[in-house]
Amino acid sequence: MNKRSFIIDAKRSVIGKFLGGLSPLSAVDIGTRVVAAILRDHDLKPDTIEEVFIGQVVQAGMGQNPARQVALNAGVSNNVTAVTVNQVCGSGLRAVMTADRAIRSGDVNVVLAGGMESMTNCPHLLRGLRDGSTKMGDTTLIDSMVHDGLRCAFDACLMGETAEYVAEKQRISRAEQDEWSVRSHQRAAKAIADGAFRREIVPIEIVSRKKTVTVDTDECVRADSSMEALGKLPTVFRKDGSVTAGNASALADGAAMVLVASETAVSEHGWKPRAKILSASVAGGPPRELFTATIPAIRAALDKARLKTSDIDLYEINEAFAVQSVACVRGLEIDAERVNVDGGSIALGHPIGASGARILTTLLHGLERRNLRRGVAGLCLGGGNAVAMVIERV
């Protein structure tokens, strides 16, 4: 049994906007580039990695086991097994949690974990052809991105509709949501201008017949976001509601990967760990109230680590919608100045299978740049669940 697992490295691609710079690449392509960079940076042999866990939500049309495709394409030995994880928006962090458990159980010592998604390339589905039920007349294409990634399977509603429900129940105003969104964009824009993300981002070259373009800057951030501009946007899910495109996360493409190792592996390879995983936890509740499930998940993770909210220097709480972020800050009674200090998914974008690993990556780098000690990453996810992890710099 291993007492603890350690984060050796964490990297990500840029977060590409929907139909943006990363659109020529599949999720597997993006994930492969990030994994290959980690292997290259640490001069890892193909069989150093003992297991691979990678999250992806919308897998339609991707071929068998996308995680295995990434592993082999990136140069991991074909003797190494790989598992594709799907826990909706929590997939990327759940993959890292699975790596942590595998290491602490003593089964393995070095694991590559993370998440990936290309929302741009999610296919449309056509049902009824196999059984001949569409012999005559029109039929309907189903958007796999919406059906498998953005629609509640229990309440048959879009995530934005559940955001409206939580906003009404928690009495969170349009102004509060817009204020959170503007702050997210301002913080992300400052982080980009200051070069804060350079160390965590793997630049990706897109080669076409005409030219080669290097994609190395997050594409969704709007530096000119303002309360005035957001206030002019119409609501999307209810005529008299408060959720708009401006206070919701953007559809996006991207990948993030984390190299996790046991204390034994750290010693054998002479690695200098960047953080240790103190604890991880999950929570569940009614599907319609998913946006507040992050609160008990974070509390449970803190309890496992025997810590209080005041012991945490930085929080990365995924911004699926601003209403969720406001609700979590209220529910946890924490200072918003410690939450998503370099912007969140509203500004950066939310490639759903990747976001869990992305916020963990950004959290680690943010702690390092500020010379802080402890951080929490947390996400809610469709169906009423949530995941959370506590890390501490070494």
Tab-separated table of C-alpha atoms in Angstrom:
chain	number	residue	atom	x	y	z
A	1	MET	CA	0.000	0.000	0.000
A	2	ASN	CA	1.169	3.520	-0.807
A	3	LYS	CA	0.340	6.230	1.695
A	4	ARG	CA	0.232	9.058	-0.804
A	5	SER	CA	0.352	9.908	-4.488
A	6	PHE	CA	2.217	12.864	-5.941
A	7	ILE	CA	1.694	15.127	-8.929
A	8	ILE	CA	4.895	15.202	-10.964
A	9	ASP	CA	3.595	17.362	-13.787
A	10	ALA	CA	0.391	18.826	-15.186
A	11	LYS	CA	-0.026	20.322	-18.634
A	12	ARG	CA	-2.838	21.319	-20.941
A	13	SER	CA	-3.552	22.490	-24.434
A	14	VAL	CA	-4.960	25.923	-25.051
A	15	ILE	CA	-8.714	26.041	-24.676
A	16	GLY	CA	-9.874	26.503	-28.243
A	17	LYS	CA	-13.181	28.169	-28.957
A	18	PHE	CA	-15.966	26.236	-30.664
A	19	LEU	CA	-15.065	25.986	-34.377
A	20	GLY	CA	-11.800	27.723	-33.508
A	21	GLY	CA	-8.091	27.054	-33.740
A	22	LEU	CA	-8.198	23.444	-32.535
A	23	SER	CA	-11.197	22.483	-34.683
A	24	PRO	CA	-9.139	20.502	-37.248
A	25	LEU	CA	-8.128	18.116	-34.443
A	26	SER	CA	-10.160	15.392	-32.763
A	27	ALA	CA	-10.171	14.991	-28.992
A	28	VAL	CA	-7.724	12.108	-29.424
A	29	ASP	CA	-5.416	14.322	-31.493
A	30	ILE	CA	-5.409	17.068	-28.859
A	31	GLY	CA	-4.960	14.621	-25.991
A	32	THR	CA	-2.107	12.896	-27.807
A	33	ARG	CA	-0.186	16.164	-28.191
A	34	VAL	CA	-0.391	16.895	-24.456
A	35	VAL	CA	0.574	13.371	-23.356
A	36	ALA	CA	3.479	13.333	-25.804
A	37	ALA	CA	4.740	16.622	-24.353
A	38	ILE	CA	4.758	15.192	-20.821
A	39	LEU	CA	6.591	12.054	-21.955
A	40	ARG	CA	9.116	14.156	-23.841
A	41	ASP	CA	9.697	16.703	-21.071
A	42	HIS	CA	10.489	13.957	-18.556
A	43	ASP	CA	12.314	11.685	-21.004
A	44	LEU	CA	10.005	8.821	-20.035
A	45	LYS	CA	10.477	5.388	-21.524
A	46	PRO	CA	7.387	3.834	-23.172
A	47	ASP	CA	6.868	1.420	-20.268
A	48	THR	CA	7.431	3.911	-17.419
A	49	ILE	CA	3.713	4.702	-17.412
A	50	GLU	CA	1.884	1.730	-15.880
A	51	GLU	CA	-1.718	2.770	-16.493
A	52	VAL	CA	-3.646	5.490	-18.288
A	53	PHE	CA	-7.006	7.023	-17.322
A	54	ILE	CA	-8.444	9.730	-19.594
A	55	GLY	CA	-11.870	11.326	-19.414
A	56	GLN	CA	-14.043	12.075	-22.423
A	57	VAL	CA	-17.779	12.701	-22.426
A	58	VAL	CA	-18.975	12.604	-26.033
A	59	GLN	CA	-17.319	9.522	-27.525
A	60	ALA	CA	-19.641	8.899	-30.472
A	61	GLY	CA	-17.639	8.237	-33.618
A	62	MET	CA	-14.285	8.273	-31.828
A	63	GLY	CA	-13.520	4.588	-32.266
A	64	GLN	CA	-12.778	2.073	-29.560
A	65	ASN	CA	-11.394	3.282	-26.231
A	66	PRO	CA	-10.153	6.821	-26.990
A	67	ALA	CA	-7.816	6.744	-23.972
A	68	ARG	CA	-5.996	3.766	-25.461
A	69	GLN	CA	-5.692	5.604	-28.758
A	70	VAL	CA	-4.080	8.570	-27.021
A	71	ALA	CA	-1.684	6.375	-25.060
A	72	LEU	CA	-0.347	4.478	-28.058
A	73	ASN	CA	-0.301	7.502	-30.361
A	74	ALA	CA	1.721	9.448	-27.784
A	75	GLY	CA	4.309	6.712	-27.353
A	76	VAL	CA	3.184	4.774	-24.277
A	77	SER	CA	4.009	1.054	-24.459
A	78	ASN	CA	1.303	-1.165	-25.936
A	79	ASN	CA	1.686	-3.348	-22.824
A	80	VAL	CA	0.101	-0.568	-20.774
A	81	THR	CA	-3.668	-0.608	-20.285
A	82	ALA	CA	-5.831	2.469	-20.738
A	83	VAL	CA	-9.333	3.310	-19.541
A	84	THR	CA	-11.680	5.980	-20.906
A	85	VAL	CA	-13.604	7.662	-18.079
A	86	ASN	CA	-17.019	9.294	-18.439
A	87	GLN	CA	-18.441	11.153	-15.477
A	88	VAL	CA	-19.682	14.090	-17.507
A	89	CYS	CA	-18.010	17.387	-16.518
A	90	GLY	CA	-16.121	15.626	-13.728
A	91	SER	CA	-14.460	13.136	-16.080
A	92	GLY	CA	-11.011	14.739	-16.126
A	93	LEU	CA	-10.770	15.076	-12.347
A	94	ARG	CA	-12.335	11.649	-11.809
A	95	ALA	CA	-9.561	10.208	-14.002
A	96	VAL	CA	-6.952	11.759	-11.694
A	97	MET	CA	-8.874	10.506	-8.651
A	98	THR	CA	-8.805	7.015	-10.170
A	99	ALA	CA	-5.053	7.325	-10.659
A	100	ASP	CA	-4.669	8.373	-7.021
A	101	ARG	CA	-6.670	5.370	-5.838
A	102	ALA	CA	-4.742	2.953	-8.063
A	103	ILE	CA	-1.453	4.226	-6.675
A	104	ARG	CA	-2.555	4.232	-3.034
A	105	SER	CA	-3.850	0.671	-3.427
A	106	GLY	CA	-0.343	-0.425	-4.396
A	107	ASP	CA	-1.391	-1.725	-7.816
A	108	VAL	CA	0.744	0.736	-9.798
A	109	ASN	CA	3.341	3.432	-9.226
A	110	VAL	CA	3.133	5.738	-12.265
A	111	VAL	CA	-0.124	6.791	-13.929
A	112	LEU	CA	-1.006	9.264	-16.656
A	113	ALA	CA	-4.479	10.750	-16.134
A	114	GLY	CA	-6.537	13.618	-17.486
A	115	GLY	CA	-9.297	14.555	-19.868
A	116	MET	CA	-10.051	15.705	-23.401
A	117	GLU	CA	-12.931	16.930	-25.529
A	118	SER	CA	-13.528	18.386	-28.962
A	119	MET	CA	-17.017	19.819	-28.790
A	120	THR	CA	-16.504	21.155	-32.297
A	121	ASN	CA	-16.218	17.633	-33.677
A	122	CYS	CA	-19.069	15.969	-31.792
A	123	PRO	CA	-21.110	14.256	-34.530
A	124	HIS	CA	-24.808	14.367	-35.248
A	125	LEU	CA	-26.644	11.068	-34.876
A	126	LEU	CA	-29.342	9.550	-37.050
A	127	ARG	CA	-31.564	6.907	-35.486
A	128	GLY	CA	-34.014	4.567	-37.134
A	129	LEU	CA	-31.968	3.398	-40.107
A	130	ARG	CA	-31.148	-0.071	-38.775
A	131	ASP	CA	-34.738	-1.146	-38.184
A	132	GLY	CA	-36.104	0.532	-41.288
A	133	SER	CA	-38.417	2.846	-39.363
A	134	THR	CA	-37.500	5.753	-41.637
A	135	LYS	CA	-38.579	4.104	-44.909
A	136	MET	CA	-40.557	7.182	-45.862
A	137	GLY	CA	-40.584	10.820	-44.801
A	138	ASP	CA	-38.189	13.067	-42.942
A	139	THR	CA	-36.102	12.121	-39.939
A	140	THR	CA	-34.265	14.027	-37.227
A	141	LEU	CA	-30.565	14.462	-36.578
A	142	ILE	CA	-29.566	14.347	-32.910
A	143	ASP	CA	-26.682	16.551	-31.778
A	144	SER	CA	-24.494	14.219	-29.707
A	145	MET	CA	-22.869	17.185	-27.960
A	146	VAL	CA	-26.232	18.335	-26.625
A	147	HIS	CA	-27.756	14.892	-26.089
A	148	ASP	CA	-24.794	13.253	-24.341
A	149	GLY	CA	-23.085	16.281	-22.845
A	150	LEU	CA	-25.499	19.118	-22.129
A	151	ARG	CA	-28.920	17.581	-21.489
A	152	CYS	CA	-30.027	16.076	-18.177
A	153	ALA	CA	-30.925	12.424	-18.742
A	154	PHE	CA	-33.391	12.500	-15.843
A	155	ASP	CA	-35.268	15.785	-16.189
A	156	ALA	CA	-34.958	15.964	-20.005
A	157	CYS	CA	-33.791	19.558	-19.844
A	158	LEU	CA	-30.657	21.437	-20.805
A	159	MET	CA	-28.096	22.326	-18.156
A	160	GLY	CA	-29.020	25.976	-18.612
A	161	GLU	CA	-32.569	25.217	-17.518
A	162	THR	CA	-31.259	23.672	-14.304
A	163	ALA	CA	-29.129	26.788	-13.836
A	164	GLU	CA	-32.323	28.855	-13.977
A	165	TYR	CA	-33.887	26.551	-11.382
A	166	VAL	CA	-30.947	27.013	-9.006
A	167	ALA	CA	-30.850	30.778	-9.594
A	168	GLU	CA	-34.503	31.036	-8.611
A	169	LYS	CA	-34.208	28.695	-5.629
A	170	GLN	CA	-31.034	30.334	-4.301
A	171	ARG	CA	-32.245	33.857	-5.177
A	172	ILE	CA	-29.172	34.656	-7.243
A	173	SER	CA	-29.754	37.735	-9.363
A	174	ARG	CA	-28.824	38.435	-12.976
A	175	ALA	CA	-26.495	41.179	-11.736
A	176	GLU	CA	-24.619	38.783	-9.443
A	177	GLN	CA	-24.164	36.340	-12.302
A	178	ASP	CA	-22.990	39.017	-14.726
A	179	GLU	CA	-20.580	40.451	-12.153
A	180	TRP	CA	-19.028	37.015	-11.685
A	181	SER	CA	-18.697	36.585	-15.440
A	182	VAL	CA	-17.034	39.960	-15.999
A	183	ARG	CA	-14.566	39.185	-13.228
A	184	SER	CA	-13.798	35.787	-14.786
A	185	HIS	CA	-12.961	37.414	-18.125
A	186	GLN	CA	-10.932	40.197	-16.510
A	187	ARG	CA	-8.875	37.750	-14.481
A	188	ALA	CA	-8.284	35.426	-17.434
A	189	ALA	CA	-7.335	38.328	-19.697
A	190	LYS	CA	-4.822	39.556	-17.114
A	191	ALA	CA	-3.389	36.047	-16.708
A	192	ILE	CA	-2.882	35.775	-20.470
A	193	ALA	CA	-1.341	39.247	-20.692
A	194	ASP	CA	1.030	38.415	-17.828
A	195	GLY	CA	2.060	35.099	-19.416
A	196	ALA	CA	0.694	33.206	-16.430
A	197	PHE	CA	-0.447	30.205	-18.465
A	198	ARG	CA	2.724	29.720	-20.503
A	199	ARG	CA	4.194	26.996	-18.319
A	200	GLU	CA	1.014	24.920	-18.242
A	201	ILE	CA	0.152	25.190	-21.959
A	202	VAL	CA	1.511	22.868	-24.645
A	203	PRO	CA	1.582	24.850	-27.926
A	204	ILE	CA	-0.043	22.873	-30.739
A	205	GLU	CA	0.894	23.167	-34.396
A	206	ILE	CA	-1.933	22.904	-36.914
A	207	VAL	CA	-0.557	21.918	-40.307
A	208	SER	CA	-2.538	22.517	-43.487
A	209	ARG	CA	-1.586	22.546	-47.156
A	210	LYS	CA	-1.196	26.315	-47.133
A	211	LYS	CA	0.463	27.035	-43.791
A	212	THR	CA	1.372	25.901	-40.288
A	213	VAL	CA	-0.242	27.727	-37.378
A	214	THR	CA	0.810	27.424	-33.735
A	215	VAL	CA	-2.120	27.608	-31.322
A	216	ASP	CA	-0.747	28.737	-27.964
A	217	THR	CA	-3.261	31.199	-26.482
A	218	ASP	CA	-6.694	30.512	-24.994
A	219	GLU	CA	-9.299	31.684	-27.479
A	220	CYS	CA	-12.550	32.289	-25.594
A	221	VAL	CA	-11.497	35.130	-23.301
A	222	ARG	CA	-13.059	38.557	-23.897
A	223	ALA	CA	-10.870	41.240	-22.354
A	224	ASP	CA	-13.541	43.875	-23.074
A	225	SER	CA	-16.321	42.087	-21.186
A	226	SER	CA	-18.402	44.547	-19.165
A	227	MET	CA	-21.595	44.740	-17.156
A	228	GLU	CA	-23.066	47.008	-19.807
A	229	ALA	CA	-22.365	44.537	-22.615
A	230	LEU	CA	-23.595	41.516	-20.660
A	231	GLY	CA	-26.696	43.392	-19.579
A	232	LYS	CA	-27.800	43.710	-23.211
A	233	LEU	CA	-27.769	39.955	-23.838
A	234	PRO	CA	-31.114	38.134	-23.934
A	235	THR	CA	-31.846	35.250	-21.619
A	236	VAL	CA	-31.600	31.852	-23.287
A	237	PHE	CA	-33.630	29.357	-21.290
A	238	ARG	CA	-36.473	31.404	-19.764
A	239	LYS	CA	-37.992	34.604	-21.072
A	240	ASP	CA	-38.104	36.011	-17.549
A	241	GLY	CA	-34.926	34.245	-16.448
A	242	SER	CA	-31.377	35.357	-15.713
A	243	VAL	CA	-29.056	32.923	-17.528
A	244	THR	CA	-27.504	34.253	-20.737
A	245	ALA	CA	-24.718	33.266	-23.084
A	246	GLY	CA	-22.611	35.829	-21.239
A	247	ASN	CA	-22.871	34.270	-17.783
A	248	ALA	CA	-22.520	30.681	-18.997
A	249	SER	CA	-19.363	28.819	-19.972
A	250	ALA	CA	-18.382	28.660	-23.627
A	251	LEU	CA	-18.379	25.519	-25.759
A	252	ALA	CA	-14.737	24.635	-26.312
A	253	ASP	CA	-12.058	22.140	-27.338
A	254	GLY	CA	-9.050	21.083	-25.286
A	255	ALA	CA	-7.169	18.541	-23.198
A	256	ALA	CA	-5.269	18.447	-19.903
A	257	MET	CA	-3.089	15.679	-18.499
A	258	VAL	CA	-1.483	14.956	-15.118
A	259	LEU	CA	1.467	12.678	-14.315
A	260	VAL	CA	0.838	10.997	-10.955
A	261	ALA	CA	3.324	8.806	-9.080
A	262	SER	CA	3.868	6.967	-5.814
A	263	GLU	CA	6.575	7.822	-3.297
A	264	THR	CA	8.445	4.723	-4.473
A	265	ALA	CA	8.438	5.928	-8.087
A	266	VAL	CA	9.481	9.421	-7.025
A	267	SER	CA	12.522	7.951	-5.292
A	268	GLU	CA	13.399	5.527	-8.099
A	269	HIS	CA	13.223	8.141	-10.861
A	270	GLY	CA	14.663	11.024	-8.866
A	271	TRP	CA	11.603	13.137	-9.561
A	272	LYS	CA	10.837	16.314	-7.684
A	273	PRO	CA	7.083	16.252	-6.988
A	274	ARG	CA	5.193	19.475	-7.378
A	275	ALA	CA	2.283	18.550	-5.113
A	276	LYS	CA	0.748	15.712	-3.179
A	277	ILE	CA	-2.886	14.688	-3.311
A	278	LEU	CA	-4.240	15.022	0.209
A	279	SER	CA	-7.761	13.779	-0.447
A	280	ALA	CA	-10.564	13.451	-2.952
A	281	SER	CA	-14.281	13.018	-2.542
A	282	VAL	CA	-17.597	12.866	-4.362
A	283	ALA	CA	-21.159	13.883	-3.584
A	284	GLY	CA	-24.612	13.393	-5.005
A	285	GLY	CA	-28.031	14.954	-4.853
A	286	PRO	CA	-31.143	15.537	-6.953
A	287	PRO	CA	-30.204	15.838	-10.650
A	288	ARG	CA	-31.905	19.228	-10.894
A	289	GLU	CA	-29.718	20.582	-8.088
A	290	LEU	CA	-26.360	19.530	-9.544
A	291	PHE	CA	-24.945	23.040	-9.316
A	292	THR	CA	-24.900	22.934	-5.519
A	293	ALA	CA	-23.519	19.369	-5.286
A	294	THR	CA	-19.992	20.795	-5.395
A	295	ILE	CA	-20.523	22.187	-1.894
A	296	PRO	CA	-20.806	18.824	-0.061
A	297	ALA	CA	-18.123	17.306	-2.314
A	298	ILE	CA	-15.612	19.982	-1.298
A	299	ARG	CA	-16.633	19.753	2.353
A	300	ALA	CA	-16.160	15.972	2.297
A	301	ALA	CA	-12.726	16.290	0.686
A	302	LEU	CA	-11.699	18.844	3.308
A	303	ASP	CA	-12.971	16.602	6.108
A	304	LYS	CA	-10.897	13.702	4.761
A	305	ALA	CA	-7.817	15.918	4.770
A	306	ARG	CA	-8.725	17.225	8.250
A	307	LEU	CA	-8.773	20.763	6.955
A	308	LYS	CA	-11.128	23.734	7.118
A	309	THR	CA	-12.084	26.086	4.304
A	310	SER	CA	-9.807	28.690	5.882
A	311	ASP	CA	-6.820	26.340	5.448
A	312	ILE	CA	-7.123	26.546	1.657
A	313	ASP	CA	-5.208	29.217	-0.235
A	314	LEU	CA	-6.843	28.861	-3.664
A	315	TYR	CA	-10.010	27.274	-4.988
A	316	GLU	CA	-10.660	26.250	-8.586
A	317	ILE	CA	-14.404	25.668	-8.885
A	318	ASN	CA	-15.543	24.954	-12.411
A	319	GLU	CA	-17.713	27.704	-13.848
A	320	ALA	CA	-20.307	25.812	-15.826
A	321	PHE	CA	-22.577	28.782	-15.135
A	322	ALA	CA	-22.003	31.855	-12.994
A	323	VAL	CA	-25.001	30.924	-10.868
A	324	GLN	CA	-23.189	27.778	-9.773
A	325	SER	CA	-20.066	29.691	-8.767
A	326	VAL	CA	-22.040	32.227	-6.755
A	327	ALA	CA	-24.005	29.434	-5.052
A	328	CYS	CA	-20.814	27.554	-4.128
A	329	VAL	CA	-19.067	30.602	-2.698
A	330	ARG	CA	-22.157	31.333	-0.624
A	331	GLY	CA	-22.628	27.738	0.482
A	332	LEU	CA	-18.996	27.207	1.452
A	333	GLU	CA	-18.754	30.690	3.005
A	334	ILE	CA	-15.419	31.373	1.321
A	335	ASP	CA	-13.827	34.539	-0.013
A	336	ALA	CA	-14.440	34.972	-3.753
A	337	GLU	CA	-10.973	36.547	-3.986
A	338	ARG	CA	-9.507	33.060	-3.517
A	339	VAL	CA	-11.701	31.428	-6.165
A	340	ASN	CA	-10.668	31.072	-9.820
A	341	VAL	CA	-8.033	33.754	-9.451
A	342	ASP	CA	-6.893	33.379	-13.072
A	343	GLY	CA	-10.409	33.243	-14.481
A	344	GLY	CA	-12.637	30.229	-14.917
A	345	SER	CA	-14.531	28.314	-17.549
A	346	ILE	CA	-16.892	31.204	-18.293
A	347	ALA	CA	-13.894	33.055	-19.698
A	348	LEU	CA	-11.581	30.235	-20.722
A	349	GLY	CA	-14.188	27.787	-22.052
A	350	HIS	CA	-15.488	24.427	-20.877
A	351	PRO	CA	-14.382	21.394	-22.942
A	352	ILE	CA	-16.474	19.140	-20.748
A	353	GLY	CA	-14.334	15.993	-20.587
A	354	ALA	CA	-11.153	18.000	-20.061
A	355	SER	CA	-12.247	20.643	-17.561
A	356	GLY	CA	-11.654	18.602	-14.403
A	357	ALA	CA	-8.004	18.039	-15.277
A	358	ARG	CA	-7.737	21.596	-16.623
A	359	ILE	CA	-8.768	23.242	-13.369
A	360	LEU	CA	-6.412	20.965	-11.419
A	361	THR	CA	-3.577	21.937	-13.761
A	362	THR	CA	-4.356	25.647	-13.450
A	363	LEU	CA	-4.681	25.284	-9.670
A	364	LEU	CA	-1.227	23.717	-9.334
A	365	HIS	CA	0.448	26.347	-11.482
A	366	GLY	CA	-1.436	29.137	-9.720
A	367	LEU	CA	-0.249	27.954	-6.309
A	368	GLU	CA	3.327	27.788	-7.559
A	369	ARG	CA	3.342	31.262	-9.093
A	370	ARG	CA	2.019	32.773	-5.869
A	371	ASN	CA	4.125	30.572	-3.569
A	372	LEU	CA	0.996	29.308	-1.830
A	373	ARG	CA	0.493	25.919	-0.234
A	374	ARG	CA	-2.917	24.288	-0.553
A	375	GLY	CA	-5.666	24.242	-3.142
A	376	VAL	CA	-9.032	22.668	-3.878
A	377	ALA	CA	-10.457	21.704	-7.272
A	378	GLY	CA	-14.179	20.989	-7.552
A	379	LEU	CA	-16.774	20.412	-10.261
A	380	CYS	CA	-20.454	19.617	-10.436
A	381	LEU	CA	-21.671	17.327	-13.184
A	382	GLY	CA	-24.848	16.364	-14.963
A	383	GLY	CA	-27.031	13.913	-13.079
A	384	GLY	CA	-26.573	15.560	-9.690
A	385	ASN	CA	-23.035	14.483	-8.741
A	386	ALA	CA	-19.860	16.403	-7.945
A	387	VAL	CA	-16.158	15.664	-7.481
A	388	ALA	CA	-13.469	17.469	-5.487
A	389	MET	CA	-9.771	17.131	-4.693
A	390	VAL	CA	-7.399	18.750	-2.205
A	391	ILE	CA	-3.721	19.164	-3.100
A	392	GLU	CA	-0.723	20.543	-1.256
A	393	ARG	CA	2.539	21.738	-2.748
A	394	VAL	CA	5.609	19.759	-1.772
